[in-house]
Short mmCIF file of C-alpha atoms and ligand atoms in Angstrom, two decimals:
data_model
loop_
_atom_site.label_atom_id
_atom_site.label_comp_id
_atom_site.label_asym_id
_atom_site.label_seq_id
_atom_site.Cartn_x
_atom_site.Cartn_y
_atom_site.Cartn_z
CA MET A 6 0.15 0.22 -0.12
CA GLU A 7 1.36 3.18 -1.10
CA TYR A 8 1.64 6.34 1.29
CA LYS A 9 3.67 9.01 2.89
CA VAL A 10 2.89 10.31 6.13
CA LYS A 11 4.85 11.92 8.68
CA ASP A 12 5.36 8.85 11.08
CA ILE A 13 3.60 5.65 10.65
CA SER A 14 4.18 5.02 14.37
CA LEU A 15 1.32 7.81 15.43
CA ALA A 16 -1.35 5.85 14.14
CA ASP A 17 -2.56 4.59 17.70
CA GLU A 18 -2.64 8.14 18.82
CA GLY A 19 -4.72 8.83 15.57
CA GLU A 20 -6.93 5.66 16.26
CA LYS A 21 -8.04 7.32 19.79
CA LEU A 22 -8.59 10.70 17.95
CA PHE A 23 -10.63 8.85 15.24
CA LYS A 24 -13.13 7.03 18.07
CA TRP A 25 -13.51 10.21 19.71
CA ALA A 26 -14.78 11.96 16.63
CA GLU A 27 -16.86 8.91 15.71
CA GLN A 28 -18.88 9.10 19.19
CA HIS A 29 -19.90 12.65 18.26
CA MET A 30 -20.89 11.83 14.43
CA PRO A 31 -23.86 9.75 14.77
CA VAL A 32 -25.54 11.01 11.39
CA LEU A 33 -22.17 9.87 9.40
CA ILE A 34 -22.02 6.34 11.39
CA SER A 35 -25.79 5.83 10.43
CA ILE A 36 -24.65 6.17 6.65
CA ARG A 37 -21.38 4.01 7.10
CA LYS A 38 -23.86 1.16 8.60
CA GLU A 39 -25.81 1.12 5.25
CA PHE A 40 -22.72 1.96 3.45
CA GLU A 41 -21.48 -1.39 5.13
CA LYS A 42 -24.57 -3.62 3.76
CA GLU A 43 -25.34 -2.09 0.44
CA LYS A 44 -21.67 -1.15 -1.03
CA PRO A 45 -23.19 1.57 -2.97
CA LEU A 46 -19.29 2.50 -3.78
CA LYS A 47 -18.33 -1.07 -5.06
CA GLY A 48 -15.11 -0.32 -7.25
CA ILE A 49 -15.28 3.23 -7.05
CA LYS A 50 -12.01 5.22 -6.78
CA ILE A 51 -11.75 8.12 -5.02
CA ALA A 52 -8.89 11.02 -4.70
CA ALA A 53 -9.68 13.27 -1.92
CA CYS A 54 -8.30 16.65 -1.09
CA LEU A 55 -9.27 17.18 2.69
CA HIS A 56 -8.19 18.74 5.80
CA VAL A 57 -6.88 15.45 7.23
CA THR A 58 -8.66 15.46 10.56
CA LYS A 59 -10.04 13.11 12.81
CA GLU A 60 -13.53 13.93 11.32
CA THR A 61 -12.29 13.50 7.82
CA ALA A 62 -10.97 9.95 8.81
CA VAL A 63 -14.83 9.08 9.71
CA LEU A 64 -15.80 10.28 6.48
CA ILE A 65 -13.08 8.22 4.66
CA LYS A 66 -13.78 5.37 6.56
CA THR A 67 -17.58 5.38 5.31
CA LEU A 68 -16.44 5.61 1.97
CA GLN A 69 -14.40 2.68 2.31
CA ALA A 70 -17.15 0.83 4.01
CA GLY A 71 -19.10 1.33 1.06
CA GLY A 72 -16.85 -0.25 -1.16
CA ALA A 73 -14.57 2.61 -2.57
CA SER A 74 -10.68 2.60 -2.61
CA ILE A 75 -9.41 6.23 -1.56
CA ALA A 76 -6.23 8.24 -2.39
CA LEU A 77 -6.29 11.05 0.36
CA THR A 78 -4.31 14.44 0.15
CA GLY A 79 -4.23 17.40 2.75
CA SER A 80 -6.11 20.66 1.55
CA ASN A 81 -3.79 22.75 3.47
CA PRO A 82 -0.04 22.33 4.40
CA LEU A 83 -0.47 23.22 8.13
CA SER A 84 -4.03 20.82 8.56
CA THR A 85 -2.87 17.91 8.65
CA ASN A 86 -3.24 15.83 11.97
CA ASP A 87 0.01 13.26 11.66
CA GLY A 88 -1.22 10.88 13.99
CA ILE A 89 -5.14 10.71 11.86
CA ALA A 90 -2.60 10.35 8.15
CA ALA A 91 -0.70 7.22 9.92
CA TYR A 92 -3.97 5.78 11.63
CA LEU A 93 -5.75 6.23 7.72
CA ALA A 94 -2.47 4.92 6.18
CA LYS A 95 -2.61 1.77 8.27
CA GLN A 96 -6.63 1.44 7.40
CA GLY A 97 -5.62 0.84 3.63
CA ILE A 98 -6.10 4.27 2.53
CA HIS A 99 -3.11 5.94 0.09
CA VAL A 100 -2.72 8.74 2.41
CA PHE A 101 0.00 11.60 1.11
CA ALA A 102 -0.08 14.11 3.78
CA TRP A 103 1.99 15.66 6.79
CA ARG A 104 1.88 18.82 8.79
CA GLY A 105 4.40 20.94 7.01
CA ASN A 106 4.45 19.63 3.57
CA HIS A 107 4.75 23.42 2.51
CA ASP A 108 7.01 22.39 -0.32
CA LYS A 109 5.44 19.11 -1.59
CA TYR A 110 1.87 19.92 -1.51
CA TYR A 111 1.40 19.96 -4.83
CA TRP A 112 3.61 16.70 -5.15
CA CYS A 113 1.09 15.30 -2.69
CA ILE A 114 -1.91 15.96 -4.75
CA GLU A 115 -0.30 14.27 -7.71
CA GLN A 116 0.25 11.16 -5.82
CA ALA A 117 -3.51 10.78 -4.95
CA LEU A 118 -4.27 11.30 -8.88
CA LYS A 119 -2.25 8.08 -9.50
CA ILE A 120 -5.03 6.31 -8.28
CA LYS A 121 -6.82 7.45 -11.56
CA PRO A 122 -10.21 8.58 -9.58
CA ASN A 123 -13.59 8.12 -10.71
CA ILE A 124 -14.94 10.68 -8.26
CA THR A 125 -12.80 13.90 -6.56
CA MET A 126 -13.35 14.91 -3.43
CA ASP A 127 -12.13 18.60 -3.01
CA ASP A 128 -11.91 21.48 -0.12
CA GLY A 129 -10.48 24.40 -1.68
CA GLY A 130 -10.58 23.33 -5.28
CA ASP A 131 -6.93 22.77 -5.88
CA LEU A 132 -7.49 18.69 -6.65
CA VAL A 133 -9.95 19.86 -9.50
CA THR A 134 -7.47 22.70 -10.67
CA THR A 135 -4.86 20.29 -10.61
CA LEU A 136 -6.89 17.62 -12.85
CA HIS A 137 -8.01 20.46 -15.36
CA THR A 138 -4.59 21.81 -15.90
CA LYS A 139 -1.93 19.35 -15.36
CA HIS A 140 -3.72 15.87 -15.66
CA LYS A 141 -6.34 16.36 -18.12
CA GLU A 142 -5.83 13.03 -19.23
CA LEU A 143 -7.29 11.75 -16.22
CA ILE A 144 -10.59 13.50 -16.71
CA LYS A 145 -12.20 10.57 -18.84
CA ASN A 146 -12.30 8.32 -15.80
CA VAL A 147 -14.13 10.80 -13.54
CA ILE A 148 -17.91 10.81 -13.28
CA GLY A 149 -18.23 13.56 -10.73
CA GLY A 150 -16.70 15.18 -7.82
CA THR A 151 -17.64 17.05 -4.53
CA GLU A 152 -16.64 20.51 -3.06
CA GLU A 153 -16.56 21.23 0.61
CA THR A 154 -16.22 24.74 0.68
CA THR A 155 -17.25 28.41 -0.39
CA THR A 156 -13.96 29.12 -1.99
CA GLY A 157 -13.68 25.66 -4.01
CA VAL A 158 -17.34 26.54 -4.95
CA ASN A 159 -16.73 30.01 -6.22
CA ARG A 160 -13.59 28.43 -8.63
CA GLN A 161 -15.52 25.68 -9.97
CA ARG A 162 -18.57 28.19 -10.86
CA VAL A 163 -16.01 30.33 -12.49
CA MET A 164 -14.66 27.18 -14.49
CA GLU A 165 -18.17 26.19 -15.58
CA LYS A 166 -19.14 29.90 -16.72
CA ASN A 167 -15.83 30.00 -18.92
CA GLY A 168 -16.67 26.60 -20.01
CA ILE A 169 -13.43 24.75 -18.63
CA LEU A 170 -15.36 22.13 -16.22
CA LYS A 171 -15.23 18.95 -17.96
CA TYR A 172 -16.83 17.06 -15.25
CA PRO A 173 -19.98 17.42 -12.98
CA LEU A 174 -19.77 18.80 -9.57
CA ILE A 175 -21.56 18.99 -6.41
CA ALA A 176 -21.17 22.21 -4.05
CA VAL A 177 -21.65 20.20 -0.73
CA ASN A 178 -20.75 23.62 0.56
CA ASP A 179 -24.31 24.86 -0.58
CA ALA A 180 -26.64 22.55 1.35
CA MET A 181 -28.34 24.17 4.25
CA THR A 182 -27.11 21.21 6.78
CA LYS A 183 -23.68 22.16 5.98
CA PHE A 184 -23.16 26.13 5.33
CA LEU A 185 -26.00 27.12 7.80
CA PHE A 186 -23.79 24.99 10.75
CA ASP A 187 -20.23 24.27 9.44
CA ASN A 188 -19.84 27.67 8.25
CA ARG A 189 -21.59 29.81 10.86
CA TYR A 190 -21.17 27.35 14.20
CA GLY A 191 -18.06 25.40 13.31
CA THR A 192 -15.94 28.53 12.33
CA GLY A 193 -17.35 30.45 14.94
CA GLN A 194 -16.21 28.40 17.40
CA SER A 195 -13.02 26.62 15.64
CA SER A 196 -11.90 30.06 14.98
CA ILE A 197 -11.92 31.22 18.62
CA ASP A 198 -10.43 27.77 19.47
CA GLY A 199 -7.20 28.36 16.94
CA ILE A 200 -6.62 32.00 18.70
CA LEU A 201 -7.19 31.15 22.24
CA ARG A 202 -4.58 27.98 21.82
CA ALA A 203 -2.16 30.18 19.87
CA THR A 204 -2.53 33.44 22.40
CA SER A 205 -3.88 32.47 25.27
CA ILE A 206 -5.44 36.30 25.41
CA LEU A 207 -8.71 37.28 27.01
CA LEU A 208 -10.82 38.15 24.45
CA ALA A 209 -13.43 40.43 27.06
CA GLY A 210 -12.74 44.12 26.19
CA LYS A 211 -10.82 43.93 23.40
CA ASN A 212 -11.70 45.23 19.66
CA PHE A 213 -12.31 42.14 17.32
CA VAL A 214 -11.85 43.29 13.75
CA ILE A 215 -13.93 40.82 11.34
CA ALA A 216 -13.19 41.40 7.68
CA GLY A 217 -16.41 39.27 6.04
CA TYR A 218 -20.04 38.84 7.34
CA GLY A 219 -20.81 35.73 5.40
CA TRP A 220 -21.89 32.79 7.01
CA CYS A 221 -18.39 32.32 8.58
CA GLY A 222 -17.89 35.88 9.65
CA ARG A 223 -21.51 35.87 11.31
CA GLY A 224 -20.99 32.79 13.66
CA LEU A 225 -17.57 34.06 14.40
CA ALA A 226 -18.96 37.40 15.24
CA ASN A 227 -21.50 36.19 17.58
CA ARG A 228 -19.04 34.02 19.21
CA ALA A 229 -16.89 37.02 19.91
CA ARG A 230 -19.41 38.99 21.29
CA GLY A 231 -20.29 35.90 23.60
CA MET A 232 -16.75 36.20 24.82
CA GLY A 233 -17.18 40.06 26.02
CA ALA A 234 -15.18 41.29 22.94
CA HIS A 235 -16.37 44.32 21.14
CA VAL A 236 -16.94 43.42 17.51
CA ILE A 237 -16.19 45.69 14.56
CA ILE A 238 -17.16 44.23 10.97
CA THR A 239 -15.81 45.24 7.43
CA GLU A 240 -17.38 44.45 4.52
CA VAL A 241 -17.54 45.31 1.05
CA ASP A 242 -21.35 44.31 0.60
CA GLU A 243 -23.83 46.81 1.71
CA ILE A 244 -26.51 43.97 2.26
CA ARG A 245 -24.22 42.22 4.32
CA ALA A 246 -23.03 45.52 6.10
CA LEU A 247 -26.59 46.50 7.01
CA GLU A 248 -27.29 43.29 8.31
CA ALA A 249 -24.27 43.42 10.60
CA ALA A 250 -25.04 46.56 11.72
CA MET A 251 -28.56 45.66 12.58
CA ASP A 252 -27.27 42.40 14.50
CA GLY A 253 -25.74 44.91 16.67
CA PHE A 254 -22.02 45.10 15.37
CA GLU A 255 -19.99 48.21 14.65
CA VAL A 256 -19.16 48.71 10.90
CA MET A 257 -16.33 50.50 9.54
CA PRO A 258 -14.03 50.50 6.65
CA MET A 259 -10.70 48.37 7.28
CA LYS A 260 -8.86 51.63 6.68
CA LYS A 261 -10.59 52.77 10.04
CA ALA A 262 -10.63 49.50 11.74
CA SER A 263 -6.98 48.86 11.37
CA MET A 264 -6.11 51.92 13.90
CA ILE A 265 -8.41 50.68 16.92
CA GLY A 266 -8.54 46.89 16.62
CA ASP A 267 -6.63 44.13 18.89
CA ILE A 268 -7.43 41.43 17.05
CA PHE A 269 -8.02 41.08 13.33
CA VAL A 270 -9.61 37.76 11.74
CA THR A 271 -10.13 37.76 7.84
CA VAL A 272 -13.08 35.66 6.73
CA THR A 273 -13.81 36.93 3.21
CA GLY A 274 -12.31 34.31 0.24
CA ASN A 275 -10.57 37.29 -0.86
CA LYS A 276 -7.08 38.26 -1.28
CA HIS A 277 -5.32 40.91 0.39
CA VAL A 278 -8.13 41.81 2.66
CA ILE A 279 -5.66 43.28 5.04
CA ASP A 280 -2.68 44.76 3.10
CA GLY A 281 0.74 47.10 4.06
CA ARG A 282 -1.96 50.05 4.06
CA HIS A 283 -3.55 48.76 6.93
CA ILE A 284 -0.88 46.99 9.21
CA LYS A 285 0.88 50.54 8.79
CA LYS A 286 -1.95 51.78 11.02
CA MET A 287 -2.30 49.22 13.41
CA LYS A 288 -1.46 49.74 16.89
CA ASP A 289 1.59 48.06 18.66
CA GLY A 290 0.73 44.41 19.57
CA ALA A 291 -1.82 43.78 17.02
CA ILE A 292 -2.65 40.49 16.42
CA ILE A 293 -3.97 39.13 12.86
CA ALA A 294 -5.37 36.43 11.95
CA ASN A 295 -7.19 34.62 9.01
CA SER A 296 -10.13 31.98 8.79
CA GLY A 297 -10.57 32.00 4.85
CA HIS A 298 -9.58 29.05 2.86
CA PHE A 299 -6.61 30.33 1.38
CA ASP A 300 -3.69 32.32 2.94
CA ASN A 301 -3.56 35.25 0.94
CA GLU A 302 -6.24 37.28 2.81
CA ILE A 303 -3.54 38.62 4.89
CA ASP A 304 -0.49 40.17 2.68
CA VAL A 305 1.89 38.52 4.62
CA SER A 306 4.74 39.46 1.89
CA TRP A 307 4.44 43.04 3.29
CA LEU A 308 5.27 41.83 6.74
CA GLU A 309 7.95 39.87 5.33
CA LYS A 310 9.54 42.86 3.50
CA ASN A 311 8.82 45.39 6.12
CA SER A 312 9.86 44.14 9.26
CA THR A 313 13.57 43.98 10.70
CA LYS A 314 13.06 41.03 12.76
CA LYS A 315 10.54 37.87 12.95
CA GLU A 316 10.66 35.45 15.66
CA GLU A 317 8.40 32.72 16.67
CA ILE A 318 7.29 33.55 19.97
CA ARG A 319 5.05 30.69 20.77
CA LYS A 320 3.71 27.97 18.64
CA ASN A 321 1.70 29.23 15.57
CA VAL A 322 2.72 33.04 16.98
CA VAL A 323 5.19 34.89 14.71
CA GLU A 324 6.08 38.66 16.10
CA TYR A 325 7.15 40.78 13.29
CA THR A 326 9.08 43.79 14.53
CA LEU A 327 8.60 47.19 12.30
CA SER A 328 10.12 50.29 12.85
CA ASP A 329 7.19 51.65 15.13
CA LYS A 330 5.75 48.21 16.26
CA LYS A 331 5.18 44.83 16.56
CA ILE A 332 2.77 42.82 14.70
CA TYR A 333 1.74 39.13 15.61
CA LEU A 334 0.78 37.08 12.89
CA LEU A 335 -0.98 33.86 13.73
CA ALA A 336 -0.37 30.54 12.23
CA GLU A 337 1.39 32.10 8.82
CA GLY A 338 -2.02 33.77 8.11
CA ARG A 339 -3.24 30.39 7.38
CA LEU A 340 -6.57 28.58 8.57
CA ILE A 341 -6.51 29.52 12.15
CA ASN A 342 -9.05 27.06 13.07
CA LEU A 343 -7.40 24.27 11.50
CA ALA A 344 -3.45 25.31 12.04
CA ALA A 345 -3.67 26.04 15.68
CA ALA A 346 -6.82 23.94 16.98
CA GLU A 347 -8.75 20.90 15.29
CA GLY A 348 -10.80 22.14 13.04
CA HIS A 349 -14.72 22.31 13.27
CA PRO A 350 -16.12 20.20 16.02
CA SER A 351 -17.25 16.81 14.99
CA GLU A 352 -20.95 17.41 15.56
CA VAL A 353 -20.89 19.80 12.70
CA MET A 354 -18.58 17.84 10.70
CA ASP A 355 -21.05 14.89 10.92
CA MET A 356 -23.51 16.84 8.77
CA SER A 357 -20.84 18.17 6.60
CA PHE A 358 -19.58 14.94 5.68
CA SER A 359 -22.71 13.23 5.49
CA ASN A 360 -23.68 15.36 2.92
CA GLN A 361 -20.37 14.63 1.25
CA ALA A 362 -21.03 10.89 1.41
CA LEU A 363 -24.57 10.91 0.18
CA ALA A 364 -23.24 13.20 -2.46
CA VAL A 365 -20.94 11.01 -3.76
CA LYS A 366 -23.76 8.00 -3.57
CA TRP A 367 -26.13 10.24 -5.44
CA ILE A 368 -23.27 10.60 -8.35
CA VAL A 369 -22.77 7.10 -8.44
CA GLU A 370 -26.50 6.51 -9.16
CA ASN A 371 -26.58 9.38 -11.69
CA ALA A 372 -23.37 8.44 -13.40
CA GLY A 373 -23.34 9.47 -17.17
CA LYS A 374 -26.81 11.62 -16.75
CA LEU A 375 -25.33 14.69 -15.13
CA LYS A 376 -23.46 17.77 -17.23
CA ASN A 377 -20.52 19.43 -16.61
CA LYS A 378 -22.21 21.56 -14.32
CA VAL A 379 -21.96 22.99 -10.56
CA TYR A 380 -25.02 21.03 -9.21
CA LYS A 381 -26.89 21.79 -5.45
CA VAL A 382 -26.99 18.99 -3.23
CA PRO A 383 -30.46 17.57 -3.97
CA ASP A 384 -32.99 19.16 -1.33
CA LYS A 385 -34.06 15.41 -0.57
CA LEU A 386 -30.91 14.47 0.78
CA ASP A 387 -30.35 17.83 2.35
CA ARG A 388 -33.50 17.13 4.58
CA GLU A 389 -32.53 13.53 5.09
CA VAL A 390 -29.19 15.01 7.11
CA ALA A 391 -31.32 17.61 9.09
CA LYS A 392 -33.97 14.64 9.95
CA ARG A 393 -31.45 12.28 11.36
CA LYS A 394 -29.36 14.96 13.01
CA LEU A 395 -32.57 15.86 14.97
CA LYS A 396 -33.38 12.24 15.46
CA ALA A 397 -29.83 11.75 17.12
CA MET A 398 -30.18 14.83 19.14
CA GLY A 399 -33.43 13.42 20.37
CA ILE A 400 -35.62 16.59 19.24
CA GLU A 401 -39.03 15.89 17.61
CA ILE A 402 -40.84 18.20 15.52
CA ASP A 403 -44.59 19.32 14.79
CA LYS A 404 -46.35 17.67 11.22
CA LEU A 405 -48.63 19.75 9.08
CA THR A 406 -51.80 18.53 9.47
CA LYS A 407 -54.16 18.00 6.38
CA GLU A 408 -56.05 20.92 7.16
CA GLN A 409 -53.05 22.78 6.90
CA ILE A 410 -51.33 21.29 3.78
CA ASN A 411 -54.76 22.08 1.99
CA TYR A 412 -54.43 25.70 3.52
CA MET A 413 -51.11 26.30 1.92
CA ARG A 414 -52.15 24.75 -1.73
CA GLY A 415 -55.09 27.35 -1.59
CA TRP A 416 -55.50 30.97 -2.19
CA LYS A 417 -58.96 31.64 -1.54
CA GLU A 418 -59.15 31.49 2.09
CA GLY A 419 -58.07 35.31 3.35
CA THR A 420 -59.28 37.55 5.75
N1 LIG B 523 -12.71 22.14 7.86
C1 LIG B 523 -13.35 22.93 8.92
N2 LIG B 523 -12.94 21.79 9.95
C2 LIG B 523 -12.76 20.96 9.61
C3 LIG B 523 -12.68 19.44 10.13
N3 LIG B 523 -12.78 19.04 11.55
N4 LIG B 523 -12.10 18.28 9.37
C4 LIG B 523 -12.14 18.48 8.03
N5 LIG B 523 -11.91 19.60 7.40
C5 LIG B 523 -12.65 20.75 7.98
#
């Protein structure tokens, strides 16, 4: 079995983490049980580019239980848990991932592609892009793919629009049981978790600047407020800015926020949201982190060029000495929640990854019938995930009566 991980002897440590995640992912486990019986992925080869976490391990084992062979690579150089990578390698998965594989990031993707996938499972779009640029010859084997995150879906929609996309993709990110929970509560909690594990600072009373008020920004803003921070939102979208203001947050341009912020977190999915112009205005001691998919939201190269000294003063905290102040960058400006903590909690990944598993099964069932487009997760599957999650949480809900169904179908009954 081919793999490249940091240290295969970490497998036992990884197994313990995996088992802990399993206990908090009841929906995915229910799907795994069905997959074990039905083998819906028999003979299917999957190349996956995901954050190699304990939750991802539960997903990978579910796909394997369904009969798939899997090659796995990390979707960020700092997000791989080496114990999990070792555990999965021992479980017969072709794993090419280790924490800190910056130089070999694309090499790892290329190794995973050697499986000649029928299905791609991507988080951020690097796998799909590599396939469409450097390995077009492999596309003929692919029946479809899934995408986990907003950034990847955006990239793939551009590919579709420009006629470049060569096989159907399912935007798992856009399932309601994904973005309403993973992006909001997952990012909210795990970003704070990463910032606190890295810095151990007090949030109460701090000016906490969040760039971006999408689902991730919303979740983060609420959690930061819950910890007593004074939350400031920067936005480019007028509706979102208005929403942030009416949700009770202060809204201002980054130009202004940069002068008063104590902690800055970017969650926009865009580039250079914090650049040299902003850093110049920041207070001595300001802390900057990113929770968006890529590490380009903060112009780290500006800090590199304009600092006289750079020192790692704690794990995941680098102190940059500028002429007039010190600025602290967390986790190289990479996803703070995965680089400095453990990513989203298992309970939300339960829903995201159940969508992944059901979407893969759906692709197999619909092979050859789909166009080269970005599809939504079918509503039926999305709602199935919600139903199973409610059941696992012991929550019952009401049903419409016949009278109510008829009322909703009619138009004559009024005042
Ligand atoms: N993305 C965010 N959190 C994650 C996690 N725990 N596992 C996999 N992907 C993630």
